[in-house]
Amino acid sequence: MFPYRLLLLLYFCLHAAIVSAQVYAVQGTVRDANTREKLPFVSIVVNGGEAGTTTNLEGQYQLRHSRPITSLRFSYVGYAPQTFAPDSVSLLNVALYPAPAQLQEVVIQSSINPAHRIIRLANQNRERHRTENIPAYTYRTYNKFILTATDAQQLDLSDTLSLSPQDSAYLRMRNLLAKQHLFLMESITEYAHLSPGFSKETILATRVSGLQQPSFGVVAAEAREFSVYDDMPVFFGKRYLSPLSNGSTRRYTFVLQETSVVGRDTVFIISYAPQPGKNFDGLKGLLYINSDGWAVQNVIAESPADEKRGLKLQQQFVKVDNRQWFPSELDVEITVQQIYMRGHQPYGHIRTYITHVNLNPKLRKSDFGIIALEQKPDANRQPEILWEQYRADTLTAMEQRTYTQLDSVGKVQKLDRTIRTMEYLISKQVPVGPISLDLNRLLRVSRFEGVRLGVGAHTNALLSERFTIGGYWGYGLRDEEHKYGADAALVLYKPSELSLSAAYSEDVQEPGGRRMPFKQQSLLKELRPALLPHLNYVTHSSIALSGRMLRYVQVQTGIRHEQHRPTLPRSTPELQLPEYNISEGTVGMRFAYGEQYMQLFNQTMPMATPYPVLWLQYTQGLDGLNSDGYTYNKLDLRAEGTFRQRSLGETTITLAGGFVEGDAPFVSLYNSYGSYSSSYNVYAGEGFETMRPYEFFSDRYTALFLRQDLGKRLLRTKFFQPNLVLLHNMGIGDLKQAIPDLLPLQYDNMRKGFFESGLLLNNLISSAFSGIGVGVFYRYGPYALPREKDNLKFKLTATLAF
């Protein structure tokens, strides 16, 4: 009996051990019972709170529990909760029905809102959950972008015999969308971050419907960077006040919709929306706040319904290594309400999955350069096995059909060539073999030259990656003068962008203007050069050495010789201004802390930096090189930066100053930034809007330009929602030494200080991407004009929203 009893005891012990170690699992998908739409962030509680989870962005869930799962409770805001007893079922798909009556706004009579306590705790713990505060991390992403359209009309076109041409186009579009999407793009990227402020993302694989060799990939960087932990997170080009910002309980209405107890933790589901009557750029949606660290576990954020671009973002967070909440899935939908395609409204859908998160990578500063985003050369040739490794699910039949159909259409329509053409337009160069035509030389329009026609070309990388040679020619129809030039550049050391360049030209130039190194002008934002009524004809020759010193500093030094032939009007018309032969040596730099670049579309493009940018240049007049003997020292400084406040919007500050000492001609002085034109009443975007271009000359000056963009904070009605911008410009200058050449000119001295203020109402007439408005400026102070009405100037404004 003893051996039998021992064997029986051993059996029961082993059985108990196996039972205690057994893991019970159930998985499935949760959908809307009526629309069959997959529901994200559905709360699932096991056995009344022993464990739990939420569905992902695809409405899927997976549960593993050490005890038998006797009940599963599914709950979602706006839907009736349901409880199931799965027994031994390992697959349980659930359909939730919308609640008969939606939850109404809760009125707290005692003025104590239970949601406010949760919001304040989440606010107090923001810093510990910001991903930018993590010392270092790496991860990989899978991104998918779908462009499709919804049926905006829902017409019954069953009688195909009586269809109009417009109805036929609508029907063809509806049939097409039933089979495939309009566009599909996928990418796999690798991301690395090192505090403070070092980051790099590499596109490892990319696939674009209709293209064989795509030079770009979907990254969804802005969706990843959106964070409710920021006071003013950016949501696709626009900043909104976060529901977790300081003092948000005074602006948002928070309602505790549901509480789920999961083990030792509790998940609080809180809805939020701007309070009625509060005028600010806010969002609406849901926050899932976990008591484990009072972290946001899920977030749904939508833009206001009255905006021309409809945006909806969903984020899901998981705890990595049991120590850090980290984004795991992102979903963004973008709708442009004003655009329709054959009765259908297009919308974009971006889905991102973040995997392989490493919170302890061995990263060094030397691993990061100025290129923050680049694409591997073989990214478009990756095998299918790599895609299968990172896709959260296989492509649907409609997505596969989109690739098949658009790839065949792309070959017939030669879409690769079309994309190359768009790249050329962005870079303003069209390659023809080893030569690239300069598109920016074809046509220009200005007040002085009128319409200027021309042509220009440079060698490209097909000839050599080490040097370029080029030239241009142009002709102004108004001034009836030819302009031409030639230049060459040799790359001495590519890692530091060290290059030697030489140039010669016969062209026009602003008298008393400012030429700062590496300062790029945007024709769409700075119209002042096109509004100048008089320019100098200049013969220019120069040689320069430029490169990058350290990480964020660009340096240039050079020598130039110029002959200036002014065209400024004289107080005595019979007096002729002489020609000026000037030789100068220059040393300049540009400092842009935190600036990074991206390499996409076969070119390198700068990315905006949140820090101020500084320019500094020293110029010395040289007695030699066929000059007229002018010897002087000149120092130029410029700084510009944009700062954002939670309540006041966006502040842009530009500070400029200059100093000339010695024997200098008036063309080397400063003309004080005037940009008013009686012929063209448009906002120049640079300089003094009520000052004539050559009203003042100075050999030393300081100017400050302030711009406060309040957005729609002060003026927001149902039919009238302009962007309100306040401006204040002021400057002071002096002319310490007599300049005989200025005597024939009509000019003044700015030593008493020039002042003007303005108000812009942008986007009075607007679309989703552009707008037209009006501005008014008033000139006052010591240099106010005698007639009061002459101090008031009205101008048109134009804006682009990219």
mmCIF file of N, CA and C in Angstrom, residues 238-301:
data_model
loop_
_atom_site.group_PDB
_atom_site.id
_atom_site.type_symbol
_atom_site.label_atom_id
_atom_site.label_comp_id
_atom_site.label_asym_id
_atom_site.label_seq_id
_atom_site.Cartn_x
_atom_site.Cartn_y
_atom_site.Cartn_z
ATOM 1 N N LYS A 238 -0.805 73.240 -36.526
ATOM 2 C CA LYS A 238 -1.515 74.184 -35.668
ATOM 3 C C LYS A 238 -1.365 73.760 -34.220
ATOM 4 N N ARG A 239 -1.255 74.735 -33.329
ATOM 5 C CA ARG A 239 -1.095 74.453 -31.912
ATOM 6 C C ARG A 239 -2.438 74.576 -31.184
ATOM 7 N N TYR A 240 -2.678 73.626 -30.298
ATOM 8 C CA TYR A 240 -3.890 73.595 -29.496
ATOM 9 C C TYR A 240 -3.509 73.539 -28.021
ATOM 10 N N LEU A 241 -4.397 74.020 -27.177
ATOM 11 C CA LEU A 241 -4.171 73.960 -25.744
ATOM 12 C C LEU A 241 -4.466 72.543 -25.259
ATOM 13 N N SER A 242 -3.505 71.934 -24.577
ATOM 14 C CA SER A 242 -3.654 70.561 -24.124
ATOM 15 C C SER A 242 -4.639 70.480 -22.958
ATOM 16 N N PRO A 243 -5.429 69.420 -22.883
ATOM 17 C CA PRO A 243 -6.322 69.247 -21.728
ATOM 18 C C PRO A 243 -5.568 68.953 -20.434
ATOM 19 N N LEU A 244 -4.258 68.668 -20.516
ATOM 20 C CA LEU A 244 -3.451 68.451 -19.318
ATOM 21 C C LEU A 244 -2.535 69.629 -19.023
ATOM 22 N N SER A 245 -2.738 70.757 -19.683
ATOM 23 C CA SER A 245 -1.918 71.937 -19.420
ATOM 24 C C SER A 245 -2.296 72.551 -18.075
ATOM 25 N N ASN A 246 -1.427 73.414 -17.585
ATOM 26 C CA ASN A 246 -1.707 74.093 -16.326
ATOM 27 C C ASN A 246 -2.982 74.932 -16.450
ATOM 28 N N GLY A 247 -3.870 74.772 -15.480
ATOM 29 C CA GLY A 247 -5.107 75.546 -15.483
ATOM 30 C C GLY A 247 -6.134 75.085 -16.494
ATOM 31 N N SER A 248 -5.992 73.874 -17.037
ATOM 32 C CA SER A 248 -6.931 73.417 -18.069
ATOM 33 C C SER A 248 -8.347 73.240 -17.533
ATOM 34 N N THR A 249 -8.492 73.025 -16.218
ATOM 35 C CA THR A 249 -9.836 72.845 -15.658
ATOM 36 C C THR A 249 -10.665 74.119 -15.727
ATOM 37 N N ARG A 250 -10.016 75.265 -15.960
ATOM 38 C CA ARG A 250 -10.758 76.522 -16.108
ATOM 39 C C ARG A 250 -11.189 76.760 -17.550
ATOM 40 N N ARG A 251 -10.717 75.950 -18.468
ATOM 41 C CA ARG A 251 -11.037 76.140 -19.888
ATOM 42 C C ARG A 251 -11.775 74.947 -20.496
ATOM 43 N N TYR A 252 -11.499 73.769 -19.976
ATOM 44 C CA TYR A 252 -12.127 72.558 -20.502
ATOM 45 C C TYR A 252 -13.210 72.055 -19.564
ATOM 46 N N THR A 253 -14.206 71.403 -20.135
ATOM 47 C CA THR A 253 -15.195 70.665 -19.365
ATOM 48 C C THR A 253 -14.762 69.204 -19.315
ATOM 49 N N PHE A 254 -14.533 68.685 -18.113
ATOM 50 C CA PHE A 254 -14.117 67.299 -17.929
ATOM 51 C C PHE A 254 -15.258 66.515 -17.272
ATOM 52 N N VAL A 255 -15.507 65.323 -17.784
ATOM 53 C CA VAL A 255 -16.541 64.458 -17.226
ATOM 54 C C VAL A 255 -15.960 63.068 -17.041
ATOM 55 N N LEU A 256 -16.024 62.548 -15.821
ATOM 56 C CA LEU A 256 -15.581 61.187 -15.544
ATOM 57 C C LEU A 256 -16.655 60.231 -16.051
ATOM 58 N N GLN A 257 -16.389 59.608 -17.196
ATOM 59 C CA GLN A 257 -17.407 58.774 -17.832
ATOM 60 C C GLN A 257 -17.447 57.363 -17.258
ATOM 61 N N GLU A 258 -16.268 56.841 -16.898
ATOM 62 C CA GLU A 258 -16.244 55.454 -16.436
ATOM 63 C C GLU A 258 -14.968 55.209 -15.648
ATOM 64 N N THR A 259 -15.021 54.239 -14.734
ATOM 65 C CA THR A 259 -13.867 53.821 -13.954
ATOM 66 C C THR A 259 -13.751 52.305 -14.029
ATOM 67 N N SER A 260 -12.557 51.822 -14.379
ATOM 68 C CA SER A 260 -12.322 50.378 -14.469
ATOM 69 C C SER A 260 -11.200 50.000 -13.521
ATOM 70 N N VAL A 261 -11.490 49.062 -12.629
ATOM 71 C CA VAL A 261 -10.486 48.570 -11.694
ATOM 72 C C VAL A 261 -9.849 47.332 -12.298
ATOM 73 N N VAL A 262 -8.552 47.388 -12.508
ATOM 74 C CA VAL A 262 -7.810 46.282 -13.104
ATOM 75 C C VAL A 262 -6.682 45.915 -12.148
ATOM 76 N N GLY A 263 -6.863 44.828 -11.394
ATOM 77 C CA GLY A 263 -5.846 44.434 -10.420
ATOM 78 C C GLY A 263 -5.648 45.524 -9.383
ATOM 79 N N ARG A 264 -4.405 45.978 -9.240
ATOM 80 C CA ARG A 264 -4.099 47.026 -8.270
ATOM 81 C C ARG A 264 -4.270 48.423 -8.846
ATOM 82 N N ASP A 265 -4.525 48.521 -10.149
ATOM 83 C CA ASP A 265 -4.612 49.821 -10.825
ATOM 84 C C ASP A 265 -6.044 50.136 -11.222
ATOM 85 N N THR A 266 -6.261 51.411 -11.457
ATOM 86 C CA THR A 266 -7.567 51.887 -11.902
ATOM 87 C C THR A 266 -7.374 52.752 -13.141
ATOM 88 N N VAL A 267 -8.239 52.535 -14.128
ATOM 89 C CA VAL A 267 -8.221 53.343 -15.345
ATOM 90 C C VAL A 267 -9.445 54.258 -15.316
ATOM 91 N N PHE A 268 -9.189 55.569 -15.378
ATOM 92 C CA PHE A 268 -10.254 56.575 -15.362
ATOM 93 C C PHE A 268 -10.453 57.079 -16.786
ATOM 94 N N ILE A 269 -11.656 56.931 -17.290
ATOM 95 C CA ILE A 269 -11.982 57.394 -18.645
ATOM 96 C C ILE A 269 -12.697 58.730 -18.523
ATOM 97 N N ILE A 270 -12.051 59.793 -19.033
ATOM 98 C CA ILE A 270 -12.540 61.161 -18.845
ATOM 99 C C ILE A 270 -12.722 61.809 -20.215
ATOM 100 N N SER A 271 -13.894 62.326 -20.457
ATOM 101 C CA SER A 271 -14.131 63.091 -21.682
ATOM 102 C C SER A 271 -13.771 64.554 -21.436
ATOM 103 N N TYR A 272 -13.363 65.231 -22.503
ATOM 104 C CA TYR A 272 -13.006 66.636 -22.382
ATOM 105 C C TYR A 272 -13.445 67.381 -23.642
ATOM 106 N N ALA A 273 -13.812 68.638 -23.455
ATOM 107 C CA ALA A 273 -14.227 69.522 -24.553
ATOM 108 C C ALA A 273 -14.122 70.952 -24.057
ATOM 109 N N PRO A 274 -13.865 71.917 -24.954
ATOM 110 C CA PRO A 274 -13.791 73.323 -24.519
ATOM 111 C C PRO A 274 -15.079 73.768 -23.853
ATOM 112 N N GLN A 275 -14.944 74.532 -22.783
ATOM 113 C CA GLN A 275 -16.118 75.053 -22.110
ATOM 114 C C GLN A 275 -16.853 76.043 -23.012
ATOM 115 N N PRO A 276 -18.167 76.041 -22.991
ATOM 116 C CA PRO A 276 -18.923 77.008 -23.798
ATOM 117 C C PRO A 276 -18.534 78.439 -23.450
ATOM 118 N N GLY A 277 -18.334 79.259 -24.468
ATOM 119 C CA GLY A 277 -17.987 80.662 -24.263
ATOM 120 C C GLY A 277 -16.516 80.932 -24.098
ATOM 121 N N LYS A 278 -15.676 79.886 -23.983
ATOM 122 C CA LYS A 278 -14.235 80.072 -23.879
ATOM 123 C C LYS A 278 -13.638 80.124 -25.283
ATOM 124 N N ASN A 279 -12.904 81.188 -25.542
ATOM 125 C CA ASN A 279 -12.352 81.407 -26.884
ATOM 126 C C ASN A 279 -10.874 81.025 -26.890
ATOM 127 N N PHE A 280 -10.575 79.818 -27.296
ATOM 128 C CA PHE A 280 -9.195 79.364 -27.429
ATOM 129 C C PHE A 280 -9.197 78.169 -28.381
ATOM 130 N N ASP A 281 -8.025 77.822 -28.883
ATOM 131 C CA ASP A 281 -7.890 76.680 -29.780
ATOM 132 C C ASP A 281 -7.790 75.418 -28.939
ATOM 133 N N GLY A 282 -8.895 74.708 -28.848
ATOM 134 C CA GLY A 282 -8.955 73.522 -28.012
ATOM 135 C C GLY A 282 -9.313 72.274 -28.799
ATOM 136 N N LEU A 283 -9.243 71.141 -28.124
ATOM 137 C CA LEU A 283 -9.557 69.841 -28.698
ATOM 138 C C LEU A 283 -10.701 69.219 -27.910
ATOM 139 N N LYS A 284 -11.217 68.137 -28.425
ATOM 140 C CA LYS A 284 -12.211 67.358 -27.698
ATOM 141 C C LYS A 284 -11.883 65.883 -27.859
ATOM 142 N N GLY A 285 -12.303 65.062 -26.887
ATOM 143 C CA GLY A 285 -12.008 63.648 -27.001
ATOM 144 C C GLY A 285 -12.079 62.951 -25.664
ATOM 145 N N LEU A 286 -11.246 61.909 -25.500
ATOM 146 C CA LEU A 286 -11.239 61.085 -24.302
ATOM 147 C C LEU A 286 -9.808 60.897 -23.817
ATOM 148 N N LEU A 287 -9.651 60.864 -22.490
ATOM 149 C CA LEU A 287 -8.385 60.540 -21.848
ATOM 150 C C LEU A 287 -8.590 59.296 -20.991
ATOM 151 N N TYR A 288 -7.726 58.312 -21.185
ATOM 152 C CA TYR A 288 -7.708 57.121 -20.341
ATOM 153 C C TYR A 288 -6.495 57.264 -19.427
ATOM 154 N N ILE A 289 -6.718 57.584 -18.166
ATOM 155 C CA ILE A 289 -5.628 57.848 -17.228
ATOM 156 C C ILE A 289 -5.502 56.686 -16.261
ATOM 157 N N ASN A 290 -4.305 56.098 -16.230
ATOM 158 C CA ASN A 290 -4.030 54.949 -15.380
ATOM 159 C C ASN A 290 -3.460 55.432 -14.046
ATOM 160 N N SER A 291 -3.962 54.863 -12.949
ATOM 161 C CA SER A 291 -3.467 55.273 -11.627
ATOM 162 C C SER A 291 -2.019 54.855 -11.405
ATOM 163 N N ASP A 292 -1.494 53.970 -12.241
ATOM 164 C CA ASP A 292 -0.086 53.600 -12.175
ATOM 165 C C ASP A 292 0.751 54.757 -12.717
ATOM 166 N N GLY A 293 1.153 55.639 -11.819
ATOM 167 C CA GLY A 293 1.922 56.809 -12.232
ATOM 168 C C GLY A 293 1.064 57.941 -12.757
ATOM 169 N N TRP A 294 -0.259 57.778 -12.720
ATOM 170 C CA TRP A 294 -1.182 58.776 -13.256
ATOM 171 C C TRP A 294 -0.761 59.169 -14.682
ATOM 172 N N ALA A 295 -0.575 58.133 -15.483
ATOM 173 C CA ALA A 295 -0.129 58.299 -16.865
ATOM 174 C C ALA A 295 -1.296 58.143 -17.820
ATOM 175 N N VAL A 296 -1.190 58.803 -18.950
ATOM 176 C CA VAL A 296 -2.181 58.651 -20.015
ATOM 177 C C VAL A 296 -1.925 57.322 -20.715
ATOM 178 N N GLN A 297 -2.907 56.458 -20.676
ATOM 179 C CA GLN A 297 -2.791 55.153 -21.317
ATOM 180 C C GLN A 297 -3.323 55.191 -22.736
ATOM 181 N N ASN A 298 -4.397 55.935 -22.941
ATOM 182 C CA ASN A 298 -4.964 56.129 -24.280
ATOM 183 C C ASN A 298 -5.461 57.561 -24.387
ATOM 184 N N VAL A 299 -5.445 58.092 -25.586
ATOM 185 C CA VAL A 299 -5.980 59.428 -25.801
ATOM 186 C C VAL A 299 -6.646 59.483 -27.169
ATOM 187 N N ILE A 300 -7.786 60.127 -27.204
ATOM 188 C CA ILE A 300 -8.481 60.448 -28.455
ATOM 189 C C ILE A 300 -8.620 61.960 -28.506
ATOM 190 N N ALA A 301 -8.167 62.566 -29.585
ATOM 191 C CA ALA A 301 -8.206 64.029 -29.723
ATOM 192 C C ALA A 301 -8.747 64.383 -31.099
#
